[in-house]
Coordinates of C-alpha atoms in Angstrom, one line a residue:
M1 CA -16.3 -54.5 -15.6
K2 CA -17.9 -53.2 -13.1
I3 CA -16.5 -50.6 -10.5
S4 CA -17.7 -50.6 -7.2
H5 CA -19.0 -47.7 -5.2
L6 CA -17.3 -47.7 -2.4
Y7 CA -14.2 -47.8 -5.2
I8 CA -15.9 -44.8 -6.8
N9 CA -16.4 -43.1 -3.2
V10 CA -12.7 -43.5 -2.4
L11 CA -11.5 -42.3 -5.4
S12 CA -13.6 -39.3 -4.9
A13 CA -12.8 -38.6 -1.4
V14 CA -8.5 -39.1 -2.3
F15 CA -9.6 -36.6 -5.2
T16 CA -11.8 -34.3 -2.9
L17 CA -8.2 -34.2 -0.7
L18 CA -5.6 -33.5 -3.5
V19 CA -8.2 -30.5 -4.1
H20 CA -8.9 -29.5 -0.8
Y21 CA -4.9 -29.5 0.3
T22 CA -3.7 -27.8 -3.2
Y23 CA -5.5 -24.1 -2.2
A24 CA -4.9 -22.0 0.7
Q25 CA -7.0 -23.5 3.7
T26 CA -6.3 -20.9 6.5
Y27 CA -4.1 -18.0 7.4
A28 CA -1.7 -19.9 7.9
D29 CA -0.8 -20.7 4.2
V30 CA -1.1 -17.1 2.9
K31 CA 0.5 -15.2 5.6
S32 CA 4.3 -14.9 4.4
I33 CA 2.9 -14.1 1.0
V34 CA 1.0 -11.3 3.0
E35 CA 3.8 -10.3 5.2
I36 CA 6.3 -10.2 2.4
N37 CA 4.4 -8.6 -0.5
C38 CA 1.8 -6.4 1.8
V39 CA 2.8 -5.5 5.4
S40 CA 5.8 -3.4 4.3
C41 CA 3.8 -0.6 3.0
H42 CA 0.7 -1.9 5.0
N43 CA 1.6 -1.4 8.6
A44 CA 1.0 0.9 11.6
K45 CA 4.8 2.3 12.5
T46 CA 6.6 2.3 9.1
G47 CA 3.8 1.9 6.4
D48 CA 3.0 3.7 3.9
A49 CA -0.3 3.0 2.5
P50 CA -3.6 4.2 4.6
F51 CA -4.3 0.8 6.8
S52 CA -2.0 -1.8 8.4
L53 CA -2.3 -5.5 7.1
E54 CA 0.2 -6.8 10.1
T55 CA -2.4 -9.4 11.4
F56 CA -5.0 -11.7 10.3
K57 CA -7.9 -9.6 11.5
D58 CA -7.0 -6.5 9.5
L59 CA -6.3 -8.4 6.4
K60 CA -10.1 -9.9 7.5
K61 CA -11.4 -5.8 7.4
R62 CA -10.2 -5.2 3.7
I63 CA -11.0 -8.2 2.7
Q64 CA -12.7 -7.7 -0.4
T65 CA -10.9 -4.3 -1.0
V66 CA -8.0 -6.8 -1.0
R67 CA -9.2 -9.2 -3.2
K68 CA -10.8 -6.9 -6.4
T69 CA -7.0 -5.2 -6.2
I70 CA -4.9 -8.3 -6.3
A71 CA -7.5 -9.5 -8.9
D72 CA -6.9 -6.0 -10.8
N73 CA -3.3 -6.2 -10.8
Y74 CA -3.4 -2.8 -8.4
M75 CA -1.6 -4.1 -6.3
P76 CA 0.8 -5.0 -5.0
P77 CA 2.1 -2.1 -6.9
W78 CA 5.4 -2.7 -9.2
T79 CA 6.0 -1.2 -12.2
A80 CA 9.5 -2.6 -12.9
D81 CA 9.2 -5.4 -15.9
P82 CA 11.3 -8.4 -14.7
H83 CA 11.6 -10.7 -17.4
Y84 CA 13.8 -7.9 -18.6
Q85 CA 15.7 -7.3 -15.2
D86 CA 14.5 -9.0 -11.9
Y87 CA 15.5 -7.1 -8.3
A88 CA 15.6 -8.5 -4.8
N89 CA 12.5 -6.3 -3.4
N90 CA 10.6 -6.8 -6.3
R91 CA 6.9 -7.3 -3.9
S92 CA 5.0 -8.6 -7.3
L93 CA 2.7 -12.0 -6.5
S94 CA 3.4 -15.2 -8.8
P95 CA 0.7 -16.6 -10.6
K96 CA 0.8 -19.3 -8.2
E97 CA 0.8 -16.6 -4.8
K98 CA -2.1 -14.7 -6.8
S99 CA -4.2 -17.6 -7.4
L100 CA -3.4 -19.0 -3.8
L101 CA -4.9 -15.7 -2.0
I102 CA -7.6 -15.3 -4.1
K103 CA -8.9 -18.5 -3.7
W104 CA -8.7 -18.8 -0.1
I105 CA -10.6 -15.7 0.0
D106 CA -13.3 -17.2 -1.9
N107 CA -13.2 -20.2 0.2
G108 CA -14.2 -17.8 3.1
A109 CA -10.7 -16.5 4.6
E110 CA -11.0 -18.8 7.1
E111 CA -8.1 -17.9 10.0
G112 CA -7.5 -21.6 11.3
A113 CA -6.1 -22.6 14.6
T114 CA -2.6 -22.7 13.3
V115 CA -0.5 -19.7 11.9
R116 CA 3.6 -20.5 11.2
T117 CA 5.5 -17.9 11.3
A118 CA 6.8 -15.7 8.1
K119 CA 10.4 -15.5 6.9
P120 CA 11.0 -11.8 6.7
G121 CA 9.6 -9.3 4.0
I122 CA 11.9 -9.0 1.5
S123 CA 11.7 -5.3 1.9
S124 CA 12.9 -5.6 5.1
F125 CA 17.0 -5.7 5.6
P126 CA 18.1 -9.4 6.7
N127 CA 16.8 -10.6 9.8
S128 CA 15.4 -7.3 10.8
S129 CA 12.1 -7.5 9.2
Q130 CA 10.3 -5.9 12.7
R131 CA 13.7 -4.0 13.2
A132 CA 13.0 -0.8 15.1
P133 CA 15.7 2.5 14.0
D134 CA 18.8 3.6 16.1
L135 CA 17.8 6.8 15.7
L136 CA 15.5 9.2 14.2
L137 CA 16.9 12.8 13.1
K138 CA 14.3 14.6 12.8
I139 CA 13.2 18.2 12.3
A140 CA 12.6 20.1 15.8
K141 CA 9.1 20.6 15.2
S142 CA 6.3 20.6 12.7
F143 CA 5.7 22.7 9.9
V144 CA 2.5 24.0 8.4
I145 CA 2.4 23.4 4.6
K146 CA -0.6 26.0 3.4
G147 CA -2.6 24.6 0.8
N148 CA -3.1 27.8 -1.5
N149 CA -3.2 24.8 -4.1
K150 CA 0.5 25.5 -5.3
E151 CA 3.3 23.2 -4.8
H152 CA 6.1 24.3 -2.0
F153 CA 10.0 23.5 -1.9
I154 CA 11.2 23.5 1.8
S155 CA 14.6 23.1 2.8
F156 CA 15.5 21.7 6.2
K157 CA 18.0 21.7 8.0
V158 CA 18.5 19.3 10.7
P159 CA 21.7 19.4 13.2
F160 CA 23.1 16.5 15.1
N161 CA 26.4 16.0 17.9
L162 CA 26.5 12.7 18.5
S163 CA 28.7 10.8 21.2
E164 CA 30.7 8.5 18.1
E165 CA 30.9 8.2 14.6
K166 CA 27.7 5.8 13.7
N167 CA 28.2 3.2 10.7
I168 CA 25.3 2.8 9.0
E169 CA 23.9 -0.3 7.4
A170 CA 20.6 1.2 6.5
I171 CA 18.2 4.3 5.9
E172 CA 14.7 5.0 5.7
F173 CA 13.1 8.4 5.1
Y174 CA 10.4 9.4 7.6
S175 CA 7.0 11.3 7.2
N176 CA 4.2 11.8 9.3
N177 CA 2.5 11.9 6.5
K178 CA 4.3 11.0 3.2
K179 CA 0.6 11.7 1.0
I180 CA 1.7 14.9 0.8
V181 CA 5.3 15.0 -0.2
H182 CA 5.7 14.8 -3.7
H183 CA 9.8 13.4 -3.4
A184 CA 12.6 14.4 -1.0
N185 CA 16.5 14.9 -1.2
Y186 CA 18.6 14.7 1.6
M187 CA 22.4 15.0 2.2
F188 CA 24.2 14.4 5.3
C189 CA 26.7 16.7 6.1
S190 CA 30.2 16.8 8.1
V191 CA 30.9 19.8 10.5
P192 CA 33.8 18.9 12.5
D193 CA 34.7 22.5 13.8
N194 CA 33.2 23.5 16.8
K195 CA 33.5 27.3 15.9
V196 CA 30.9 26.6 12.7
D197 CA 27.5 26.5 15.3
I198 CA 24.9 23.8 13.6
E199 CA 22.5 25.6 15.9
A200 CA 22.6 29.0 13.8
G201 CA 20.8 29.8 11.2
P202 CA 17.2 29.4 9.9
T203 CA 15.9 26.2 10.3
Y204 CA 14.4 25.8 7.1
I205 CA 14.2 28.1 4.0
D206 CA 11.3 28.2 1.5
G207 CA 12.5 27.9 -2.0
S208 CA 9.2 28.0 -3.6
D209 CA 9.5 31.8 -5.0
D210 CA 11.6 31.4 -8.1
V211 CA 13.8 35.0 -6.6
N212 CA 14.3 32.8 -3.3
Q213 CA 15.9 30.3 -5.8
E214 CA 18.6 32.7 -7.1
K215 CA 19.6 34.1 -3.7
P216 CA 23.0 32.2 -2.3
S217 CA 21.9 29.5 0.5
P218 CA 22.8 30.1 4.0
Y219 CA 23.3 25.9 4.2
Q220 CA 26.2 26.2 1.8
V221 CA 28.7 26.3 4.5
Y222 CA 27.5 23.1 6.3
Q223 CA 28.1 21.2 2.3
K224 CA 31.1 21.5 2.4
V225 CA 31.8 18.0 3.6
P226 CA 28.9 16.1 2.1
I227 CA 29.4 12.5 3.4
F228 CA 25.9 11.2 1.4
Y229 CA 22.9 11.7 -0.6
T230 CA 20.1 9.9 -1.4
G231 CA 16.3 10.4 -1.4
W232 CA 12.7 9.2 -1.2
I233 CA 9.9 8.5 -3.9
P234 CA 6.9 7.8 -3.3
G235 CA 5.7 3.8 -2.9
A236 CA 9.3 3.5 -2.4
S237 CA 11.0 1.1 0.8
K238 CA 14.0 1.0 2.8
E239 CA 17.7 1.5 1.5
Y240 CA 20.2 -0.9 2.7
Y241 CA 23.1 -2.4 2.7
P242 CA 24.8 -5.6 2.9
S243 CA 27.0 -7.3 5.5
G244 CA 30.9 -5.3 5.1
F245 CA 29.2 -2.2 3.1
G246 CA 27.8 0.8 3.8
W247 CA 29.0 4.0 5.0
Q248 CA 30.0 6.6 8.4
L249 CA 28.0 8.9 10.0
P250 CA 30.4 11.4 11.5
K251 CA 29.7 12.6 15.4
R252 CA 29.2 15.9 14.3
G253 CA 27.0 17.5 11.3
V254 CA 23.5 18.7 10.0
I255 CA 21.1 16.7 7.4
I256 CA 19.4 19.1 4.6
F257 CA 16.1 18.0 3.7
T258 CA 14.8 19.3 0.0
I259 CA 11.2 18.4 0.5
H260 CA 8.9 18.9 -2.8
Y261 CA 5.1 19.5 -1.1
S262 CA 2.5 18.7 -3.5
A263 CA -0.5 21.5 -4.1
L264 CA -2.8 21.4 -1.3
S265 CA -6.0 22.6 -1.2
A266 CA -5.6 22.7 2.9
D267 CA -3.2 23.6 5.6
E268 CA -1.3 20.3 6.6
N269 CA 1.4 19.6 9.4
S270 CA 4.6 17.6 8.4
D271 CA 7.4 16.2 9.9
I272 CA 10.7 14.9 8.3
G273 CA 13.2 12.9 9.2
V274 CA 15.4 9.7 8.6
H275 CA 15.4 6.7 10.7
L276 CA 19.2 5.3 10.9
Y277 CA 19.6 1.8 11.2
F278 CA 23.5 1.2 12.4
R279 CA 26.2 -1.6 12.3
K280 CA 28.8 -2.7 14.8
K281 CA 31.7 -2.7 12.8
P282 CA 32.5 0.0 10.2
A283 CA 31.8 -0.8 6.8
E284 CA 35.1 -2.4 4.5
R285 CA 33.5 -0.8 1.3
D286 CA 31.7 2.2 0.5
I287 CA 28.3 3.1 -1.0
R288 CA 28.2 6.0 -3.0
I289 CA 25.4 7.3 -5.8
I290 CA 25.2 9.0 -9.0
S291 CA 22.7 11.5 -10.6
L292 CA 22.5 10.8 -14.6
G293 CA 20.1 13.0 -16.5
S294 CA 17.8 16.1 -15.7
G295 CA 18.8 17.5 -12.5
G296 CA 22.5 15.4 -12.6
I297 CA 25.5 14.3 -15.2
G298 CA 24.6 14.7 -18.8
E299 CA 21.9 16.8 -18.8
Q300 CA 22.7 18.8 -21.7
D301 CA 23.2 16.2 -23.3
I302 CA 19.8 14.9 -23.2
Y303 CA 18.6 14.3 -27.3
P304 CA 16.8 16.4 -28.5
S305 CA 16.9 18.8 -26.1
F306 CA 14.9 18.4 -23.5
L307 CA 11.4 20.3 -24.3
I308 CA 8.2 18.3 -24.6
P309 CA 6.2 20.0 -27.3
P310 CA 2.2 19.7 -27.2
N311 CA 0.2 17.2 -28.2
K312 CA 2.5 14.4 -28.9
I313 CA 4.1 11.3 -27.8
S314 CA 8.1 12.6 -27.6
T315 CA 11.3 9.7 -27.2
F316 CA 14.6 11.5 -25.5
S317 CA 17.6 10.0 -24.9
L318 CA 20.4 10.0 -23.1
K319 CA 24.1 8.4 -23.5
V320 CA 27.1 8.4 -20.3
R321 CA 30.5 7.2 -20.0
T322 CA 31.0 5.3 -16.5
P323 CA 34.9 6.3 -16.1
E324 CA 35.0 3.1 -13.6
D325 CA 34.6 0.0 -12.7
Q326 CA 30.9 0.1 -10.9
S327 CA 29.3 -2.6 -8.7
V328 CA 25.6 -1.5 -9.2
L329 CA 23.6 -2.0 -5.7
Y330 CA 20.5 -0.3 -6.5
V331 CA 19.0 2.1 -9.6
W332 CA 16.5 4.7 -9.2
P333 CA 14.7 5.7 -12.3
H334 CA 12.3 8.9 -12.0
M335 CA 10.1 11.0 -13.9
H336 CA 6.7 13.1 -13.6
Y337 CA 3.1 12.7 -14.6
L338 CA 3.9 12.8 -18.8
G339 CA 6.1 10.0 -18.5
K340 CA 4.9 7.1 -20.0
Q341 CA 8.3 4.6 -20.6
F342 CA 11.7 4.4 -18.8
L343 CA 14.2 1.9 -20.0
A344 CA 18.2 1.8 -19.4
Y345 CA 21.2 0.0 -20.1
A346 CA 25.0 -0.1 -20.0
V347 CA 26.9 -0.7 -23.1
T348 CA 30.8 -2.5 -22.3
P349 CA 33.8 -1.6 -24.1
T350 CA 33.5 -5.5 -25.5
R351 CA 29.6 -4.4 -27.1
D352 CA 28.1 -6.6 -23.8
T353 CA 24.5 -5.0 -23.3
I354 CA 23.8 -5.2 -19.0
P355 CA 20.2 -4.6 -18.1
L356 CA 19.7 -1.8 -15.4
V357 CA 15.7 -1.4 -15.5
R358 CA 12.1 -1.7 -18.1
I359 CA 9.2 0.5 -16.8
P360 CA 7.0 -0.2 -19.9
E361 CA 4.0 1.6 -17.9
W362 CA 5.2 4.9 -15.8
N363 CA 3.1 4.9 -12.8
F364 CA 4.1 8.4 -10.8
K365 CA 1.8 7.0 -7.4
W366 CA 3.9 3.5 -7.8
Q367 CA 8.3 4.5 -7.8
E368 CA 10.9 2.4 -5.8
L369 CA 14.6 2.5 -5.4
Y370 CA 15.4 -0.8 -7.7
R371 CA 17.5 -3.7 -5.4
M372 CA 19.7 -5.8 -7.5
K373 CA 19.4 -9.4 -6.2
K374 CA 23.4 -9.6 -6.9
F375 CA 26.4 -6.7 -7.5
K376 CA 25.8 -5.9 -11.1
K377 CA 29.2 -4.7 -12.7
I378 CA 29.2 -1.9 -15.0
P379 CA 32.9 -2.2 -16.7
A380 CA 35.0 1.5 -17.1
G381 CA 34.1 2.8 -20.3
S382 CA 30.3 1.7 -20.9
V383 CA 28.3 3.7 -21.6
I384 CA 24.8 4.1 -19.6
H385 CA 21.9 5.1 -22.4
I386 CA 18.7 5.6 -20.8
S387 CA 15.5 6.5 -23.0
G388 CA 12.1 8.3 -21.6
V389 CA 9.0 8.6 -23.7
Y390 CA 6.7 11.2 -22.4
D391 CA 2.7 11.7 -23.4
N392 CA 2.0 15.1 -23.5
T393 CA -1.4 14.9 -25.2
S394 CA -4.7 15.2 -23.5
N395 CA -5.6 11.8 -23.7
N396 CA -2.6 11.4 -20.4
P397 CA -5.5 11.5 -18.1
Q398 CA -2.6 12.5 -15.4
N399 CA -1.6 15.7 -18.0
P400 CA -1.4 18.5 -15.7
H401 CA -2.2 21.2 -18.7
S402 CA -5.7 21.5 -19.9
P403 CA -5.1 22.0 -23.6
P404 CA -1.4 20.5 -23.7
Q405 CA 1.9 23.1 -23.7
Y406 CA 5.8 23.0 -23.7
V407 CA 7.0 21.3 -20.8
A408 CA 10.9 21.5 -19.7
S409 CA 13.3 20.8 -17.1
V410 CA 13.8 23.8 -15.2
G411 CA 14.5 25.3 -11.2
N412 CA 12.9 23.3 -8.4
M413 CA 10.7 20.9 -11.7
T414 CA 7.6 20.9 -10.0
S415 CA 5.4 18.1 -11.0
T416 CA 4.2 20.3 -14.1
D417 CA 7.6 20.5 -15.0
E418 CA 9.2 16.7 -15.7
M419 CA 12.2 15.1 -15.1
M420 CA 14.6 11.5 -17.2
T421 CA 16.3 11.2 -14.1
L422 CA 18.8 7.7 -12.8
L423 CA 20.2 7.6 -10.0
I424 CA 22.2 4.8 -9.6
I425 CA 23.7 3.4 -6.2
Y426 CA 27.0 1.3 -5.9
T427 CA 30.1 0.8 -4.8
P428 CA 33.5 0.6 -6.6
Y429 CA 34.4 -2.6 -8.1
K430 CA 36.5 -5.8 -6.3
E431 CA 36.6 -9.1 -8.4
G432 CA 33.9 -11.4 -7.0
D433 CA 31.3 -9.1 -6.6
E434 CA 28.8 -10.0 -9.0
D435 CA 28.3 -13.3 -6.8
I436 CA 27.3 -11.2 -3.9
N437 CA 23.7 -12.1 -2.7
L438 CA 22.2 -8.8 -1.5

């Protein structure tokens, strides 16, 4: 049977049309992928990344860099194993999304005439992907970090005196230059007594010197009534809470920031603070945080004793029993440059295993507060298991010591020391929490 040339041409045209619309043709076809997975870091306002990808023009200027980093799986940065535990703020690309972006770039990265409105990014809290913070509390003037090739540990005091208490639904660490910040911890403290002058005393304390670490901190007077404690690590996104959950910022108090600055070869100016996002109604459920491991609960129970020998790959573990029913919102693993792998899970009294986080290839540059898709219940009496693998050999290109030497967790724990820490942000459990979408 002969097939007419017309029939063949029609089939060819249909096939071409199908292929054409299988691939991304215009910016409209990939815009939502870029906004959800890239713009949370690559933006001019609050992003940590060195350039913006907020518009088509921004993206076009960096198009070959974007293609290479996507093809090499270097971007978007995401080190947690989604097959062990997936998270609501997972910004990694699916194979389909990756293929769509690369094919759009290879086909000329055309803008097209129509650009659809993207949904809010997963790393922003609901309905507020571009929402401005309600308040920025920061140090009064920039602090100069000396470029003497030494790490610095500076504590800052930021007093505040508001007209009324505020209900907090989200917070975001602020810095004019996050590249020089190794990590940050900060505590909100209530100081309701007007007899205590929150403006008095030093605005900062330099704890870089081991001698100063032994002296009582003049900030202790403010830390008697802590309200909330959290922090920031490189790569981390906003910390936000679902409707009905949060914590209350008092009218009067101070924020104590403890900032670990990386070693610099030249002086740098640093502004430090926090963006606060308010909710009209008070939270019905309180958000809390707990730290396990080095620098936290169970530090003395790490096995073997947390001293990492040179020229070896070593594994350390910790078991901590949970005293109450918890509904886990975030898990926050932390290690330094010797870190190779991190694992945390809970075993319930009925011997069920609850996966929390697995980092198969630790990278200090890319860390995150991992947000559960739904509250993860950890029953009272469960044992949380933490395991860390450390590569203290010359084969580790990130090893700060050459040749390798013994490394411990002591004092301020500079990046040349080590940590094995898991912070858990949670709320006391109530029936039905497992069904709440986060």
